[in-house]
Amino acid sequence: MIKFEEPIDIWGQISPEHGYTVHGAAGALPFKPLNRQALAMRIFLLVISLLTIYALLTIDYRSVDVAKAAADTLNNLKIIFLQPDTHRLSLRDAFYEVVITMGLAFLTTLFGGVIAFFLGLLGARNLAPKQVTNIVKGFVAFIRAVPTILWVLIFAVAAGLGSAAAVIGMTFHSVSYLTKAYAESFEELDRSVIEALSASGANWWQIVFQAVIPSAATSILSWTFLRYEINFANAVAMGAAAGAAGIGFDLFMAGGYYFDLREVGLITYIILAFAMALEAVATGLKGRIRQNPR
Amino acid sequence: MALLELKNVTKYYAGPTPALAGVSFTVKEGEFVSVIGPSGAGKSTLLRCINRMIEVTGGEILFGDLAVSKLKRRDLRKLRTGIGMIFQHYNLVDRLTVIENVLHGRLGYKSTLAGVLGLYSREEKMQAFNIIKILGLGEQVYQRCDQLSGGQKQRVGIARALVQNPKMILCDEPIASLDPNASKIIMDYLKKIANGMGITLICNLHQVNVALAYSDRIIGINKGKVVYDGPPGKLTADLTSEIYGTESGELIVDWGERYAS
């Protein structure tokens, strides 16, 4: 039978009365040890604060009247947000342009999603050999590290500034983002389940479609929708920066070319409305999937 | 008639100590064999070598007249469809329903495309429904597997193995995560499968008294070697201690139960 070598009551000795002492000076009892990391953090914060103070003291205002500048900015903001109006752009045109922007976002998300699906399978540790996943994950991490706008400008060299470059560049970045997201969703399914199915004779594609995808469907859908929202915002920016058509280009023209603050306000509100509508649809979709699987 | 024959099977993982060191035994059709031994003795490795989820380092495994280690991809798939497997953690797809999980057992018989699209024939579905009903899960057919209890999940696991029409089922610690009541239900079903349906069962177990009560034959493994191979009736307390490599009498085994059941 089970015997205990020591009486259980010696456990009681682990108490302050029996030489269980607190080391260190009385009074100051640091609950966080001052290690190298903490020290580095403190030095960093100190340097940053000093630099900030120095910059504020030595900044050259020239002839700018700070009070007047602030007042003008507030006034401009007031015009943008409180007196939105349209001069050159009819509401119908604006609506049409937003649809173009949404189309740009949809197209890039679709292309990105399809490519990322296959790359994600190769990037999931439970589905592909380790070397392959490392290569795929390294590759997409590199693409992701470069901002979308830079990819668009890189592809603009070949495709010319415009919607083609925007689609290729945004697709490129979507692929890398979605590959990582999909691969991680696929990895949610335990390796042992895959083992069970291959032990019953199922092959790789069958396991992927019958077990991995049903398990990952919810997260794949929410990741894709999240990327769609990101791509919508990107598409607005690309309209302005890369000359891709859409509401972004009108915003750029209204703001930078005609300096029509009222129209800037109107376009901002339209974009905001569409973004909120997207968000609502996404939330509803996710809720419905969670309630009613598949 | 011998269904399965292992000849001098060895397995080395990285490192000099073998996981299996010259394991040889034969299993007859319809036999209920329990494999017991301490953790890390090589029980799981042994089971996975039989359906080649793990490649052996040396020796030969014969299933029927097939030499397991020489099979090509397509034949290996065929071999695996004839061998069911159930697991300690059930290894079901939690988000799918009971019937979907059970039908997964048919994937090995299908072309890639039919399997990918999940096209199952009417007979296959009927068979799956019947097996589910026999295992007492008739009311849970359309429930998601993450809503089931452990014992129910394991019965889904058994159904998935049975729907393969297997000649043999490998059980890797089937009751290690279950309470005594569910364990008894599962072991009773396994016993029925072996004796009633003539399906060979090889069952890794941690519970010596369960092995004693249910199996036709016990194989004791320690450090990758077979140290006992015989009927449960001849397994004495001393032999059990030898299998587990402990001093006699220290194991918590209820020897009285073998006479009671």
Coordinates of C-alpha atoms in Angstrom, one line a residue:
Chain A
M1 CA 0.0 0.0 0.0
I2 CA 1.0 3.6 -0.4
K3 CA 3.2 4.8 2.4
F4 CA 4.3 8.4 3.1
E5 CA 7.9 8.6 4.2
E6 CA 7.5 11.9 5.9
P7 CA 4.8 12.9 8.3
I8 CA 2.5 15.3 6.7
D9 CA 2.8 17.8 9.5
I10 CA 6.3 18.9 8.5
W11 CA 4.5 20.8 5.7
G12 CA 3.4 23.1 8.4
Q13 CA 7.0 24.3 8.8
I14 CA 6.7 26.2 5.6
S15 CA 5.4 29.3 7.5
P16 CA 6.9 32.6 8.6
E17 CA 7.4 31.2 12.2
H18 CA 9.9 28.6 11.0
G19 CA 12.6 30.7 9.4
Y20 CA 10.7 31.6 6.3
T21 CA 12.2 35.1 6.0
V22 CA 11.9 37.9 3.5
H23 CA 15.2 38.9 2.0
G24 CA 16.1 42.5 1.3
A25 CA 15.9 45.7 3.1
A26 CA 13.0 46.3 5.4
G27 CA 10.4 48.7 4.0
A28 CA 11.4 48.7 0.3
L29 CA 10.1 45.5 -1.1
P30 CA 10.2 45.7 -4.9
F31 CA 7.5 43.5 -6.4
K32 CA 9.2 43.7 -9.8
P33 CA 12.9 42.9 -10.0
L34 CA 15.0 45.5 -11.8
N35 CA 16.4 43.4 -14.6
R36 CA 18.0 44.4 -17.9
Q37 CA 14.7 44.6 -19.7
A38 CA 13.2 47.0 -17.1
L39 CA 16.3 49.1 -17.0
A40 CA 16.4 49.4 -20.8
M41 CA 12.7 50.4 -20.8
R42 CA 13.4 53.2 -18.2
I43 CA 16.3 54.6 -20.1
F44 CA 14.3 54.6 -23.3
L45 CA 11.4 56.5 -21.7
L46 CA 13.8 59.0 -20.2
V47 CA 15.5 59.7 -23.5
I48 CA 12.2 60.1 -25.3
S49 CA 11.0 62.5 -22.7
L50 CA 14.1 64.6 -22.9
L51 CA 14.0 64.7 -26.7
T52 CA 10.4 65.8 -26.6
I53 CA 11.1 68.6 -24.2
Y54 CA 14.1 69.7 -26.2
A55 CA 12.1 69.7 -29.5
L56 CA 9.3 71.7 -28.0
L57 CA 11.7 74.3 -26.6
T58 CA 13.7 74.8 -29.8
I59 CA 10.9 74.5 -32.4
D60 CA 10.9 77.3 -35.0
Y61 CA 7.4 78.8 -35.3
R62 CA 8.5 81.4 -37.8
S63 CA 5.5 83.7 -38.5
V64 CA 2.8 81.2 -37.6
D65 CA 0.4 82.6 -35.0
V66 CA -0.5 79.5 -33.0
A67 CA -3.8 80.8 -31.7
K68 CA -5.0 81.9 -35.2
A69 CA -3.8 78.7 -36.8
A70 CA -5.7 76.6 -34.2
A71 CA -8.8 78.8 -34.8
D72 CA -8.6 78.4 -38.6
T73 CA -8.2 74.6 -38.3
L74 CA -11.3 74.4 -36.1
N75 CA -13.1 76.6 -38.5
N76 CA -12.1 74.3 -41.4
L77 CA -13.2 71.3 -39.5
K78 CA -16.5 73.0 -38.8
I79 CA -17.0 73.6 -42.5
I80 CA -16.1 70.0 -43.4
F81 CA -18.3 68.3 -40.9
L82 CA -21.1 70.7 -40.3
Q83 CA -21.7 72.2 -43.7
P84 CA -21.3 69.3 -46.1
D85 CA -22.5 70.3 -49.6
T86 CA -22.0 69.3 -53.2
H87 CA -20.9 71.5 -56.1
R88 CA -19.5 69.4 -58.9
L89 CA -20.4 65.9 -57.7
S90 CA -24.0 64.9 -57.7
L91 CA -25.1 62.4 -55.0
R92 CA -25.8 59.9 -57.7
D93 CA -22.2 60.2 -59.0
A94 CA -20.8 59.9 -55.5
F95 CA -22.8 56.8 -54.9
Y96 CA -21.6 55.3 -58.2
E97 CA -18.0 56.2 -57.3
V98 CA -18.4 54.4 -53.9
V99 CA -19.6 51.3 -55.7
I100 CA -16.5 51.4 -57.8
T101 CA -14.3 51.6 -54.7
M102 CA -16.3 48.7 -53.1
G103 CA -15.7 46.8 -56.4
L104 CA -12.0 47.4 -56.1
A105 CA -12.0 46.1 -52.5
F106 CA -14.2 43.1 -53.5
L107 CA -12.0 42.1 -56.4
T108 CA -8.8 42.3 -54.5
T109 CA -10.3 40.4 -51.5
L110 CA -11.6 37.7 -53.9
F111 CA -8.3 37.3 -55.7
G112 CA -6.4 37.4 -52.5
G113 CA -8.7 35.0 -50.8
V114 CA -8.5 32.3 -53.5
I115 CA -4.7 32.5 -53.7
A116 CA -4.4 32.7 -50.0
F117 CA -6.6 29.6 -49.5
F118 CA -4.0 27.4 -51.3
L119 CA -1.0 29.1 -49.8
G120 CA -2.7 28.8 -46.4
L121 CA -3.0 25.0 -46.8
L122 CA 0.8 24.9 -47.5
G123 CA 1.4 27.2 -44.6
A124 CA -0.5 25.2 -42.0
R125 CA 1.8 23.2 -39.8
N126 CA -0.7 20.3 -39.4
L127 CA -1.1 19.9 -43.2
A128 CA 2.2 20.5 -44.8
P129 CA 5.8 19.5 -44.0
K130 CA 7.8 21.9 -41.8
Q131 CA 10.1 23.1 -44.5
V132 CA 7.2 24.1 -46.8
T133 CA 5.4 26.0 -44.0
N134 CA 8.5 27.8 -43.1
I135 CA 9.1 28.9 -46.7
V136 CA 5.5 30.0 -47.2
K137 CA 5.3 31.8 -43.8
G138 CA 8.6 33.6 -44.4
F139 CA 7.5 34.7 -47.9
V140 CA 4.2 36.1 -46.8
A141 CA 5.8 37.8 -43.8
F142 CA 8.1 39.6 -46.2
I143 CA 5.2 40.8 -48.4
R144 CA 3.3 41.9 -45.3
A145 CA 6.2 43.9 -44.0
V146 CA 6.0 46.2 -47.0
P147 CA 2.9 48.5 -46.9
T148 CA 0.2 48.1 -49.5
I149 CA 0.8 51.5 -51.0
L150 CA 4.4 50.6 -51.7
W151 CA 3.4 47.4 -53.5
V152 CA 0.9 49.4 -55.6
L153 CA 3.7 51.9 -56.6
I154 CA 6.1 49.0 -57.3
F155 CA 3.5 47.4 -59.7
A156 CA 2.8 50.8 -61.1
V157 CA 6.2 50.6 -62.7
A158 CA 5.0 47.7 -64.9
A159 CA 1.3 48.4 -65.1
G160 CA 1.3 52.2 -65.1
L161 CA -0.3 54.3 -62.4
G162 CA -4.0 53.4 -62.2
S163 CA -6.5 50.8 -61.3
A164 CA -4.5 47.8 -62.7
A165 CA -1.5 48.6 -60.4
A166 CA -3.9 49.1 -57.5
V167 CA -5.6 45.8 -58.0
I168 CA -2.3 43.9 -58.3
G169 CA -0.7 45.6 -55.4
M170 CA -3.7 45.3 -53.1
T171 CA -4.1 41.7 -54.1
F172 CA -0.5 41.0 -53.3
H173 CA -0.9 42.4 -49.8
S174 CA -4.2 40.7 -49.2
V175 CA -2.7 37.3 -50.2
S176 CA 0.0 37.7 -47.5
Y177 CA -2.4 38.8 -44.8
L178 CA -5.0 36.2 -45.6
T179 CA -2.5 33.4 -46.0
K180 CA -1.3 33.9 -42.4
A181 CA -4.9 34.2 -41.1
Y182 CA -6.1 31.1 -43.0
A183 CA -3.1 29.0 -42.1
E184 CA -3.7 29.8 -38.4
S185 CA -7.4 28.9 -38.8
F186 CA -6.5 25.6 -40.4
E187 CA -4.1 24.9 -37.5
E188 CA -7.0 25.1 -35.1
L189 CA -7.9 21.5 -36.0
D190 CA -5.8 19.2 -33.9
R191 CA -3.2 17.1 -35.6
S192 CA -4.6 14.0 -33.9
V193 CA -7.9 14.4 -35.8
I194 CA -6.0 14.4 -39.0
E195 CA -4.2 11.3 -37.9
A196 CA -7.5 9.6 -37.1
L197 CA -8.8 10.3 -40.6
S198 CA -5.6 9.3 -42.4
A199 CA -5.6 6.1 -40.3
S200 CA -9.0 5.3 -41.8
G201 CA -7.6 5.7 -45.3
A202 CA -8.7 9.2 -46.2
N203 CA -6.3 11.1 -48.4
W204 CA -5.0 14.7 -48.0
W205 CA -7.6 16.5 -50.1
Q206 CA -10.5 14.6 -48.5
I207 CA -9.2 15.5 -45.0
V208 CA -8.8 19.1 -46.0
F209 CA -12.3 19.4 -47.4
Q210 CA -14.2 17.2 -44.9
A211 CA -12.5 18.1 -41.7
V212 CA -10.1 21.1 -41.9
I213 CA -12.4 23.5 -43.8
P214 CA -15.6 22.8 -41.8
S215 CA -13.6 23.4 -38.6
A216 CA -12.1 26.6 -39.9
A217 CA -15.1 28.0 -41.9
T218 CA -16.2 30.5 -39.3
S219 CA -12.8 32.0 -38.8
I220 CA -12.0 32.0 -42.5
L221 CA -15.1 34.0 -43.2
S222 CA -14.5 36.5 -40.5
W223 CA -10.9 37.0 -41.6
T224 CA -12.0 37.5 -45.2
F225 CA -14.6 40.1 -44.2
L226 CA -12.1 41.9 -42.0
R227 CA -9.7 42.0 -44.9
Y228 CA -12.6 43.3 -47.1
E229 CA -13.0 46.2 -44.7
I230 CA -9.3 46.9 -44.7
N231 CA -9.3 46.7 -48.5
F232 CA -12.2 49.2 -48.7
A233 CA -10.1 51.7 -46.7
N234 CA -7.1 50.9 -48.9
A235 CA -9.2 51.3 -52.0
V236 CA -10.2 54.8 -51.0
A237 CA -6.5 55.7 -50.4
M238 CA -5.5 54.1 -53.7
G239 CA -8.0 56.2 -55.5
A240 CA -6.2 59.2 -54.4
A241 CA -2.6 58.0 -54.3
A242 CA -2.4 55.7 -57.3
G243 CA -5.0 57.3 -59.5
A244 CA -7.3 54.3 -59.3
A245 CA -10.8 55.5 -59.8
G246 CA -13.5 55.6 -57.1
I247 CA -14.5 57.9 -54.3
G248 CA -10.9 58.2 -53.1
F249 CA -10.0 60.0 -56.3
D250 CA -13.0 62.5 -55.9
L251 CA -11.9 63.1 -52.3
F252 CA -8.4 63.8 -53.5
M253 CA -9.7 66.2 -56.2
A254 CA -12.1 68.0 -53.9
G255 CA -9.5 68.4 -51.2
G256 CA -6.2 68.9 -53.0
Y257 CA -7.3 70.4 -56.3
Y258 CA -10.4 72.4 -55.8
F259 CA -10.0 73.0 -52.1
D260 CA -13.7 72.4 -51.7
L261 CA -14.0 71.7 -48.0
R262 CA -17.8 71.2 -48.1
E263 CA -17.5 68.5 -50.7
V264 CA -14.7 66.8 -48.7
G265 CA -17.1 66.7 -45.8
L266 CA -19.9 65.1 -47.9
I267 CA -17.5 62.5 -49.3
T268 CA -16.3 61.7 -45.9
Y269 CA -19.8 61.1 -44.6
I270 CA -20.6 58.9 -47.6
I271 CA -17.5 56.7 -47.0
L272 CA -18.4 56.6 -43.3
A273 CA -21.9 55.4 -44.0
F274 CA -20.7 52.7 -46.3
A275 CA -18.0 51.5 -43.9
M276 CA -20.7 51.3 -41.1
A277 CA -23.0 49.4 -43.4
L278 CA -20.2 46.9 -44.1
E279 CA -19.5 46.6 -40.5
A280 CA -23.1 45.9 -39.7
V281 CA -23.3 43.2 -42.4
A282 CA -20.1 41.6 -41.1
T283 CA -21.3 41.5 -37.6
G284 CA -24.7 40.0 -38.6
L285 CA -23.0 37.4 -40.7
K286 CA -20.7 36.3 -38.0
G287 CA -23.5 36.1 -35.5
R288 CA -25.5 34.0 -37.8
I289 CA -22.6 31.6 -38.4
R290 CA -21.9 31.2 -34.7
Q291 CA -25.6 30.4 -33.9
N292 CA -26.1 28.0 -36.8
P293 CA -22.9 26.2 -37.7
R294 CA -22.2 25.9 -41.4
Chain B
M1 CA -6.4 -18.5 -38.7
A2 CA -3.8 -15.8 -38.2
L3 CA -5.0 -12.4 -39.2
L4 CA -2.0 -10.4 -38.1
E5 CA 1.5 -11.5 -37.7
L6 CA 4.4 -9.4 -36.3
K7 CA 7.9 -10.8 -36.9
N8 CA 10.7 -9.3 -34.9
V9 CA 9.4 -5.7 -35.3
T10 CA 11.8 -3.0 -34.2
K11 CA 11.4 0.7 -34.1
Y12 CA 14.0 3.4 -33.3
Y13 CA 13.2 7.0 -32.9
A14 CA 16.1 9.4 -32.6
G15 CA 18.5 8.0 -30.1
P16 CA 20.0 4.6 -29.3
T17 CA 17.2 3.2 -27.2
P18 CA 14.5 1.3 -29.2
A19 CA 10.8 2.0 -28.8
L20 CA 10.2 -1.5 -30.0
A21 CA 12.8 -4.2 -29.7
G22 CA 12.0 -7.4 -31.6
V23 CA 8.3 -7.7 -31.0
S24 CA 6.8 -10.9 -32.4
F25 CA 3.3 -12.2 -32.0
T26 CA 0.3 -13.4 -34.1
V27 CA -3.3 -12.5 -33.6
K28 CA -6.2 -14.7 -34.7
E29 CA -9.4 -13.5 -36.3
G30 CA -12.0 -12.3 -33.8
E31 CA -9.5 -12.2 -30.9
F32 CA -9.7 -9.5 -28.2
V33 CA -6.1 -8.7 -27.4
S34 CA -5.1 -6.2 -24.7
V35 CA -1.7 -4.7 -24.6
I36 CA -0.6 -3.5 -21.2
G37 CA 2.5 -1.9 -20.0
P38 CA 3.9 1.3 -18.3
S39 CA 3.8 4.6 -20.1
G40 CA 6.5 4.9 -22.7
A41 CA 6.8 1.2 -23.1
G42 CA 6.0 1.4 -26.8
K43 CA 2.2 0.5 -26.7
S44 CA 1.1 3.4 -28.9
T45 CA 4.1 2.9 -31.3
L46 CA 3.2 -0.7 -31.6
L47 CA -0.4 0.1 -32.6
R48 CA 0.7 2.7 -35.1
C49 CA 3.2 0.4 -36.7
I50 CA 0.4 -2.0 -37.6
N51 CA -1.4 0.5 -39.8
R52 CA 1.8 2.2 -40.7
M53 CA 1.0 5.6 -39.2
I54 CA 4.6 5.1 -38.0
E55 CA 7.2 3.4 -40.2
V56 CA 9.0 0.4 -38.6
T57 CA 12.8 0.3 -38.5
G58 CA 13.1 -3.4 -38.9
G59 CA 11.1 -6.6 -39.0
E60 CA 7.9 -7.6 -40.8
I61 CA 4.2 -7.1 -40.3
L62 CA 1.8 -9.3 -42.1
F63 CA -1.9 -8.4 -42.2
G64 CA -3.8 -11.3 -43.9
D65 CA -1.4 -12.0 -46.8
L66 CA -0.2 -8.3 -47.2
A67 CA 3.3 -7.3 -46.1
V68 CA 2.4 -4.0 -44.5
S69 CA 5.9 -2.4 -44.8
K70 CA 6.2 -3.0 -48.5
L71 CA 2.8 -1.5 -49.6
K72 CA 2.7 1.3 -52.1
R73 CA 0.6 4.4 -51.5
R74 CA -2.6 3.1 -53.0
D75 CA -2.4 -0.3 -51.4
L76 CA -1.6 1.3 -48.0
R77 CA -4.8 3.3 -48.3
K78 CA -6.6 0.0 -49.0
L79 CA -5.0 -1.6 -45.9
R80 CA -6.0 1.3 -43.7
T81 CA -9.6 1.2 -44.8
G82 CA -9.6 -2.4 -43.5
I83 CA -8.3 -1.4 -40.1
G84 CA -10.3 0.9 -37.8
M85 CA -8.8 3.0 -35.1
I86 CA -10.1 4.6 -32.0
F87 CA -8.3 7.0 -29.7
Q88 CA -8.1 8.2 -26.1
H89 CA -9.2 11.7 -27.1
Y90 CA -11.7 10.4 -29.6
N91 CA -10.2 12.7 -32.4
L92 CA -13.5 13.7 -33.9
V93 CA -14.1 16.9 -35.8
D94 CA -15.9 18.8 -33.0
R95 CA -17.8 21.2 -35.3
L96 CA -19.4 18.5 -37.3
T97 CA -22.4 16.4 -36.4
V98 CA -22.4 12.8 -35.3
I99 CA -23.5 11.4 -38.6
E100 CA -20.9 13.5 -40.5
N101 CA -18.1 12.2 -38.3
V102 CA -19.2 8.6 -38.6
L103 CA -19.4 9.0 -42.4
H104 CA -15.7 10.1 -42.4
G105 CA -15.0 6.4 -41.9
R106 CA -16.1 5.8 -45.5
L107 CA -13.7 8.3 -47.0
G108 CA -11.0 5.7 -47.6
Y109 CA -13.3 3.8 -50.0
K110 CA -14.0 6.9 -52.1
S111 CA -12.3 8.6 -55.0
T112 CA -10.7 11.9 -54.1
L113 CA -13.4 14.0 -55.7
A114 CA -16.3 12.1 -54.2
G115 CA -14.6 12.4 -50.8
V116 CA -13.9 16.1 -51.2
L117 CA -17.5 16.8 -52.1
G118 CA -18.8 14.5 -49.4
L119 CA -20.9 12.4 -51.7
Y120 CA -22.0 9.3 -49.8
S121 CA -24.2 6.7 -51.3
R122 CA -27.6 5.8 -49.8
E123 CA -26.3 2.4 -48.5
E124 CA -23.4 4.1 -46.8
K125 CA -25.8 6.5 -45.0
M126 CA -28.1 3.7 -44.1
Q127 CA -25.3 1.7 -42.6
A128 CA -24.0 4.7 -40.7
F129 CA -27.4 5.4 -39.2
N130 CA -27.8 1.8 -38.3
I131 CA -24.4 1.6 -36.5
I132 CA -25.2 4.9 -34.7
K133 CA -28.5 3.4 -33.5
I134 CA -26.9 0.2 -32.4
L135 CA -24.4 2.2 -30.3
G136 CA -27.3 4.0 -28.6
L137 CA -26.8 7.4 -30.2
G138 CA -30.0 7.5 -32.2
E139 CA -31.2 10.7 -30.6
Q140 CA -27.8 12.5 -31.1
V141 CA -27.4 11.8 -34.9
Y142 CA -27.7 15.5 -35.9
Q143 CA -26.0 16.9 -32.8
R144 CA -22.6 18.6 -33.0
C145 CA -19.9 16.5 -31.5
D146 CA -18.7 19.2 -29.1
Q147 CA -22.1 18.9 -27.3
L148 CA -21.6 15.2 -26.5
S149 CA -20.2 13.7 -23.3
G150 CA -16.9 11.8 -23.3
G151 CA -18.6 8.4 -23.4
Q152 CA -20.8 9.5 -26.3
K153 CA -17.8 10.9 -28.2
Q154 CA -16.0 7.6 -27.8
R155 CA -19.1 5.7 -29.2
V156 CA -19.0 8.0 -32.2
G157 CA -15.3 7.1 -32.5
I158 CA -16.3 3.4 -32.5
A159 CA -19.1 4.0 -35.0
R160 CA -16.6 5.7 -37.3
A161 CA -14.3 2.7 -37.1
L162 CA -17.2 0.2 -37.6
V163 CA -18.6 2.0 -40.7
Q164 CA -15.3 1.1 -42.4
N165 CA -16.3 -2.6 -42.3
P166 CA -12.9 -3.3 -40.7
K167 CA -11.4 -6.7 -40.1
M168 CA -9.5 -5.3 -37.2
I169 CA -9.9 -2.3 -34.9
L170 CA -6.9 -0.7 -33.0
C171 CA -7.8 1.0 -29.8
D172 CA -5.4 3.4 -28.3
E173 CA -6.3 3.9 -24.6
P174 CA -10.0 3.9 -25.4
I175 CA -11.2 4.5 -21.8
A176 CA -8.3 6.5 -20.4
S177 CA -10.3 9.8 -20.3
L178 CA -13.6 8.3 -19.2
D179 CA -15.3 7.8 -15.9
P180 CA -15.8 4.2 -14.7
N181 CA -19.4 4.1 -15.9
A182 CA -18.7 5.3 -19.4
S183 CA -15.6 3.0 -19.4
K184 CA -17.8 0.0 -18.7
I185 CA -20.2 0.9 -21.5
I186 CA -17.4 1.3 -24.0
M187 CA -15.6 -1.9 -23.0
D188 CA -18.9 -3.8 -23.2
Y189 CA -19.4 -2.5 -26.8
L190 CA -15.8 -3.5 -27.7
K191 CA -16.3 -6.9 -26.3
K192 CA -19.5 -7.3 -28.3
I193 CA -17.7 -6.2 -31.4
A194 CA -15.0 -8.7 -31.0
N195 CA -17.1 -11.7 -30.0
G196 CA -20.3 -10.9 -31.9
M197 CA -19.0 -9.4 -35.1
G198 CA -15.8 -11.3 -35.4
I199 CA -13.7 -8.2 -35.6
T200 CA -10.2 -8.5 -34.2
L201 CA -9.5 -6.0 -31.5
I202 CA -6.1 -4.8 -30.3
C203 CA -6.5 -2.6 -27.3
N204 CA -3.9 -0.6 -25.4
L205 CA -5.0 -0.3 -21.8
H206 CA -3.7 1.2 -18.6
Q207 CA -6.2 -0.5 -16.4
V208 CA -5.0 -4.0 -15.7
N209 CA -8.2 -5.2 -14.1
V210 CA -10.2 -4.1 -17.2
A211 CA -7.8 -6.0 -19.4
L212 CA -8.2 -9.0 -17.2
A213 CA -12.0 -8.8 -17.3
Y214 CA -12.5 -8.3 -21.0
S215 CA -9.7 -9.7 -23.1
D216 CA -9.1 -13.1 -24.6
R217 CA -5.4 -12.6 -24.4
I218 CA -3.0 -10.2 -22.8
I219 CA 0.3 -9.0 -24.1
G220 CA 2.5 -7.2 -21.6
I221 CA 5.1 -4.8 -22.9
N222 CA 8.0 -3.2 -21.1
K223 CA 10.8 -1.2 -22.7
G224 CA 9.8 -2.3 -26.2
K225 CA 9.9 -6.0 -25.4
V226 CA 7.0 -8.5 -25.0
V227 CA 7.4 -9.8 -21.5
Y228 CA 4.0 -11.6 -21.2
D229 CA 1.8 -13.1 -23.9
G230 CA -1.0 -15.4 -22.8
P231 CA -4.5 -15.7 -21.5
P232 CA -5.6 -13.4 -18.7
G233 CA -6.1 -16.4 -16.4
K234 CA -2.3 -17.0 -16.2
L235 CA -1.4 -13.4 -15.5
T236 CA -0.3 -13.4 -11.8
A237 CA 0.5 -10.5 -9.6
D238 CA 4.2 -11.2 -9.9
L239 CA 4.0 -11.2 -13.7
T240 CA 2.1 -8.0 -13.7
S241 CA 4.7 -6.4 -11.5
E242 CA 7.3 -7.6 -13.9
I243 CA 5.5 -6.0 -16.8
Y244 CA 5.4 -2.7 -14.9
G245 CA 8.9 -3.1 -13.6
T246 CA 7.9 -2.5 -9.9
E247 CA 8.2 -4.4 -6.7
S248 CA 5.5 -7.0 -6.2
G249 CA 2.4 -5.8 -4.4
E250 CA 2.8 -2.1 -4.9
L251 CA 0.4 -1.8 -7.9
I252 CA -3.1 -0.7 -7.3
V253 CA -4.8 -3.7 -9.0
D254 CA -7.9 -5.1 -7.6
W255 CA -7.2 -8.8 -8.1
G256 CA -10.6 -9.7 -6.5
E257 CA -12.5 -8.3 -9.5
R258 CA -11.3 -10.9 -11.9
Y259 CA -13.2 -13.6 -10.0
A260 CA -16.2 -11.3 -9.5
S261 CA -16.8 -10.5 -13.2

